[in-house]
PDB file of C-alpha atoms in Angstrom:
ATOM      1  CA  MET A 537       0.013  -0.049  -0.006  1.00  0.00           C
ATOM      2  CA  SER A 538       1.502   3.300  -1.046  1.00  0.00           C
ATOM      3  CA  ALA A 539       1.567   6.312   1.265  1.00  0.00           C
ATOM      4  CA  SER A 540      -0.552   8.260  -1.297  1.00  0.00           C
ATOM      5  CA  SER A 541      -3.431   5.751  -1.345  1.00  0.00           C
ATOM      6  CA  ALA A 542      -6.326   6.495   0.971  1.00  0.00           C
ATOM      7  CA  VAL A 543      -7.847   3.667   2.988  1.00  0.00           C
ATOM      8  CA  THR A 544     -11.602   3.755   3.486  1.00  0.00           C
ATOM      9  CA  THR A 545     -12.759   2.274   6.774  1.00  0.00           C
ATOM     10  CA  VAL A 546     -15.931   0.060   6.712  1.00  0.00           C
ATOM     11  CA  ALA A 547     -18.033  -0.967   9.679  1.00  0.00           C
ATOM     12  CA  ILE A 548     -17.836  -4.766   9.215  1.00  0.00           C
ATOM     13  CA  LEU A 549     -17.694  -7.048  12.280  1.00  0.00           C
ATOM     14  CA  LEU A 550     -17.280 -10.370  10.465  1.00  0.00           C
ATOM     15  CA  LEU A 551     -15.172 -11.126   7.433  1.00  0.00           C
ATOM     16  CA  GLU A 552     -15.542 -14.547   5.898  1.00  0.00           C
ATOM     17  CA  LEU A 553     -13.402 -15.442   2.913  1.00  0.00           C
ATOM     18  CA  ILE A 554     -13.943 -18.843   1.204  1.00  0.00           C
ATOM     19  CA  ASP A 555     -11.544 -20.411  -1.285  1.00  0.00           C
ATOM     20  CA  VAL A 556      -9.728 -17.175  -2.068  1.00  0.00           C
ATOM     21  CA  ASP A 557      -6.154 -16.332  -2.969  1.00  0.00           C
ATOM     22  CA  ILE A 558      -5.498 -12.703  -2.296  1.00  0.00           C
ATOM     23  CA  PRO A 559      -1.995 -11.200  -2.451  1.00  0.00           C
ATOM     24  CA  SER A 560      -0.644 -10.265   0.970  1.00  0.00           C
ATOM     25  CA  ASP A 561      -0.417  -6.558   0.110  1.00  0.00           C
ATOM     26  CA  ASP A 562      -4.102  -6.483  -0.888  1.00  0.00           C
ATOM     27  CA  MET A 563      -5.050  -8.452   2.224  1.00  0.00           C
ATOM     28  CA  ALA A 564      -3.182  -5.925   4.450  1.00  0.00           C
ATOM     29  CA  GLN A 565      -5.076  -3.077   2.770  1.00  0.00           C
ATOM     30  CA  CYS A 566      -8.332  -4.882   3.426  1.00  0.00           C
ATOM     31  CA  PHE A 567      -7.456  -5.421   7.151  1.00  0.00           C
ATOM     32  CA  PHE A 568      -6.477  -1.767   7.620  1.00  0.00           C
ATOM     33  CA  SER A 569      -9.842  -0.721   6.235  1.00  0.00           C
ATOM     34  CA  LEU A 570     -11.738  -2.771   8.867  1.00  0.00           C
ATOM     35  CA  PRO A 571     -10.971  -1.219  12.250  1.00  0.00           C
ATOM     36  CA  LEU A 572     -14.175  -2.737  13.842  1.00  0.00           C
ATOM     37  CA  LEU A 573     -13.563  -6.301  12.647  1.00  0.00           C
ATOM     38  CA  GLU A 574     -14.140  -8.748  15.491  1.00  0.00           C
ATOM     39  CA  GLU A 575     -14.192 -12.076  13.724  1.00  0.00           C
ATOM     40  CA  LEU A 576     -12.103 -13.385  10.820  1.00  0.00           C
ATOM     41  CA  CYS A 577     -13.026 -16.572   9.076  1.00  0.00           C
ATOM     42  CA  LEU A 578     -10.803 -18.086   6.345  1.00  0.00           C
ATOM     43  CA  ASP A 579     -11.930 -21.233   4.671  1.00  0.00           C
ATOM     44  CA  ARG A 580      -9.809 -23.095   2.099  1.00  0.00           C
ATOM     45  CA  SER A 581      -7.644 -19.968   1.754  1.00  0.00           C
ATOM     46  CA  ALA A 582      -4.141 -19.818   0.369  1.00  0.00           C
ATOM     47  CA  ILE A 583      -3.292 -17.136   2.910  1.00  0.00           C
ATOM     48  CA  SER A 584       0.222 -17.080   4.292  1.00  0.00           C
ATOM     49  CA  GLU A 585       1.722 -15.785   7.485  1.00  0.00           C
ATOM     50  CA  ASP A 586       2.798 -12.628   5.662  1.00  0.00           C
ATOM     51  CA  ALA A 587      -0.900 -11.813   5.116  1.00  0.00           C
ATOM     52  CA  LEU A 588      -1.598 -12.100   8.811  1.00  0.00           C
ATOM     53  CA  PHE A 589       1.293  -9.890   9.930  1.00  0.00           C
ATOM     54  CA  PRO A 590      -0.668  -6.644   9.640  1.00  0.00           C
ATOM     55  CA  LEU A 591      -2.994  -8.025  12.397  1.00  0.00           C
ATOM     56  CA  HIS A 592      -0.209  -8.122  14.953  1.00  0.00           C
ATOM     57  CA  GLY A 593      -0.582  -5.821  17.925  1.00  0.00           C
ATOM     58  CA  PRO A 594      -0.223  -3.390  19.343  1.00  0.00           C
ATOM     59  CA  ILE A 595      -0.237  -0.975  16.268  1.00  0.00           C
ATOM     60  CA  GLY A 596      -1.555  -3.285  13.529  1.00  0.00           C
ATOM     61  CA  ALA A 597      -4.910  -3.552  11.818  1.00  0.00           C
ATOM     62  CA  CYS A 598      -8.225  -4.670  13.272  1.00  0.00           C
ATOM     63  CA  PRO A 599      -7.732  -3.670  16.906  1.00  0.00           C
ATOM     64  CA  ARG A 600     -11.135  -5.207  17.896  1.00  0.00           C
ATOM     65  CA  LEU A 601     -10.356  -8.633  16.425  1.00  0.00           C
ATOM     66  CA  LYS A 602     -11.311 -11.306  19.051  1.00  0.00           C
ATOM     67  CA  ARG A 603     -11.972 -14.547  17.089  1.00  0.00           C
ATOM     68  CA  VAL A 604     -10.151 -16.223  14.227  1.00  0.00           C
ATOM     69  CA  PHE A 605     -11.563 -19.283  12.428  1.00  0.00           C
ATOM     70  CA  LEU A 606      -9.418 -21.135   9.943  1.00  0.00           C
ATOM     71  CA  CYS A 607     -10.344 -24.163   7.881  1.00  0.00           C
ATOM     72  CA  GLU A 608      -8.101 -25.970   5.472  1.00  0.00           C
ATOM     73  CA  CYS A 609      -5.540 -23.064   5.308  1.00  0.00           C
ATOM     74  CA  ASP A 610      -2.636 -25.286   4.362  1.00  0.00           C
ATOM     75  CA  ASN A 611      -0.058 -22.502   3.777  1.00  0.00           C
ATOM     76  CA  LEU A 612      -0.534 -21.046   7.259  1.00  0.00           C
ATOM     77  CA  ALA A 613       2.037 -22.271   9.775  1.00  0.00           C
ATOM     78  CA  GLY A 614       1.075 -22.882  13.315  1.00  0.00           C
ATOM     79  CA  GLN A 615       3.869 -20.656  14.557  1.00  0.00           C
ATOM     80  CA  ALA A 616       2.235 -17.741  12.678  1.00  0.00           C
ATOM     81  CA  LEU A 617      -0.944 -18.279  14.710  1.00  0.00           C
ATOM     82  CA  ILE A 618       1.050 -18.347  17.963  1.00  0.00           C
ATOM     83  CA  ASP A 619       2.908 -15.168  17.001  1.00  0.00           C
ATOM     84  CA  LEU A 620      -0.389 -13.435  16.084  1.00  0.00           C
ATOM     85  CA  VAL A 621      -2.027 -14.311  19.427  1.00  0.00           C
ATOM     86  CA  ARG A 622       1.037 -13.438  21.483  1.00  0.00           C
ATOM     87  CA  SER A 623       1.427 -10.055  19.808  1.00  0.00           C
ATOM     88  CA  ARG A 624      -2.028  -9.074  21.022  1.00  0.00           C
ATOM     89  CA  VAL A 625      -1.815 -10.461  24.590  1.00  0.00           C
ATOM     90  CA  ASP A 626      -0.254  -7.472  26.271  1.00  0.00           C
ATOM     91  CA  SER A 627      -0.599  -3.978  24.900  1.00  0.00           C
ATOM     92  CA  SER A 628       1.165  -2.330  27.890  1.00  0.00           C
ATOM     93  CA  GLY A 629       4.060  -1.398  25.575  1.00  0.00           C
ATOM     94  CA  ASN A 630       1.646   0.262  23.146  1.00  0.00           C
ATOM     95  CA  GLN A 631       3.030   3.766  22.514  1.00  0.00           C
ATOM     96  CA  SER A 632       0.130   4.783  20.207  1.00  0.00           C
ATOM     97  CA  GLY A 633      -2.368   5.005  23.061  1.00  0.00           C
ATOM     98  CA  LEU A 634      -4.883   2.853  21.128  1.00  0.00           C
ATOM     99  CA  SER A 635      -6.411  -0.147  22.819  1.00  0.00           C
ATOM    100  CA  PHE A 636      -6.029  -3.504  21.235  1.00  0.00           C
ATOM    101  CA  ASP A 637      -8.228  -6.552  21.964  1.00  0.00           C
ATOM    102  CA  ARG A 638      -6.834  -9.967  22.707  1.00  0.00           C
ATOM    103  CA  ILE A 639      -7.529 -12.908  20.465  1.00  0.00           C
ATOM    104  CA  GLU A 640     -10.025 -14.643  22.749  1.00  0.00           C
ATOM    105  CA  GLU A 641     -10.571 -17.708  20.579  1.00  0.00           C
ATOM    106  CA  ILE A 642      -8.797 -19.348  17.698  1.00  0.00           C
ATOM    107  CA  THR A 643     -10.183 -22.303  15.655  1.00  0.00           C
ATOM    108  CA  ALA A 644      -8.021 -24.297  13.222  1.00  0.00           C
ATOM    109  CA  HIS A 645      -9.783 -27.145  11.355  1.00  0.00           C
ATOM    110  CA  TYR A 646      -7.634 -29.355   9.053  1.00  0.00           C
ATOM    111  CA  CYS A 647      -4.783 -26.871   8.785  1.00  0.00           C
ATOM    112  CA  ALA A 648      -1.918 -29.008   7.623  1.00  0.00           C
ATOM    113  CA  LEU A 649       0.906 -26.942   9.236  1.00  0.00           C
ATOM    114  CA  VAL A 650      -0.622 -26.691  12.702  1.00  0.00           C
ATOM    115  CA  ASN A 651       0.677 -29.537  14.861  1.00  0.00           C
ATOM    116  CA  ASP A 652       0.381 -30.714  18.491  1.00  0.00           C
ATOM    117  CA  SER A 653       3.177 -28.379  19.677  1.00  0.00           C
ATOM    118  CA  HIS A 654       1.423 -25.378  18.226  1.00  0.00           C
ATOM    119  CA  ILE A 655      -1.873 -26.410  19.833  1.00  0.00           C
ATOM    120  CA  LEU A 656      -0.229 -26.700  23.266  1.00  0.00           C
ATOM    121  CA  ASP A 657       1.481 -23.314  22.925  1.00  0.00           C
ATOM    122  CA  LEU A 658      -1.874 -21.705  21.903  1.00  0.00           C
ATOM    123  CA  SER A 659      -3.634 -23.328  24.798  1.00  0.00           C
ATOM    124  CA  HIS A 660      -1.491 -21.360  27.259  1.00  0.00           C
ATOM    125  CA  ILE A 661      -2.636 -18.014  25.858  1.00  0.00           C
ATOM    126  CA  THR A 662      -6.112 -18.391  24.414  1.00  0.00           C
ATOM    127  CA  VAL A 663      -9.027 -20.779  23.905  1.00  0.00           C
ATOM    128  CA  CYS A 664      -8.108 -23.030  21.005  1.00  0.00           C
ATOM    129  CA  HIS A 665     -10.417 -25.328  19.000  1.00  0.00           C
ATOM    130  CA  VAL A 666      -8.629 -27.715  16.627  1.00  0.00           C
ATOM    131  CA  VAL A 667      -9.615 -30.571  14.327  1.00  0.00           C
ATOM    132  CA  GLU A 668      -6.758 -32.251  12.635  1.00  0.00           C
ATOM    133  CA  TRP A 669      -6.337 -35.231  10.262  1.00  0.00           C
ATOM    134  CA  ASP A 670      -4.622 -38.304  11.539  1.00  0.00           C
ATOM    135  CA  PHE A 671      -2.624 -40.783   9.418  1.00  0.00           C
ATOM    136  CA  GLU A 672      -5.667 -42.952   8.842  1.00  0.00           C
ATOM    137  CA  SER A 673      -7.646 -39.985   7.392  1.00  0.00           C
ATOM    138  CA  HIS A 674      -9.930 -39.816  10.479  1.00  0.00           C
ATOM    139  CA  PHE A 675     -10.157 -36.639  12.407  1.00  0.00           C
ATOM    140  CA  GLN A 676      -9.314 -36.051  15.973  1.00  0.00           C
ATOM    141  CA  GLY A 677     -10.998 -33.144  17.774  1.00  0.00           C
ATOM    142  CA  PHE A 678      -9.361 -31.082  20.470  1.00  0.00           C
ATOM    143  CA  GLU A 679     -10.872 -28.283  22.495  1.00  0.00           C
ATOM    144  CA  ILE A 680      -8.220 -26.570  24.545  1.00  0.00           C
ATOM    145  CA  SER A 681      -8.500 -23.938  27.182  1.00  0.00           C
ATOM    146  CA  GLY A 682      -5.464 -23.737  29.342  1.00  0.00           C
ATOM    147  CA  GLU A 683      -4.916 -27.508  29.436  1.00  0.00           C
ATOM    148  CA  VAL A 684      -5.062 -30.346  26.883  1.00  0.00           C
ATOM    149  CA  GLN A 685      -8.285 -32.258  26.581  1.00  0.00           C
ATOM    150  CA  ARG A 686      -8.502 -35.314  24.345  1.00  0.00           C
TER     151      ARG A 686
END
């Protein structure tokens, strides 16, 4: 996004993108135009961690974002989710004076690059719902809030 381009803000609380492949720069522009966004749903998206970076706190886009739902986002690494949630946990170092909401809940269904280690890390900082494929093509469901439940 160039410095000369104006960003229009839109009062959207929920953004759901299904089966889209949007370049990271365009996704960043979209996020910065949605300051009231509370919930982001990406289903079968080719989104990468670069596209999520603008959501990092405490001076990023979408300061009201509370819930993230991902389904079959196979290019998105689990560490990127951890980094996103951690960046929004403590805004005490925020020099801008703007408040930033925590990610209260993250859901990852069938995301190939989210593994058990990522799930455990996320469980220490937010509520985490995960469904992952096992080697026999059956799914295992996890709902984690501070401790592992199987």
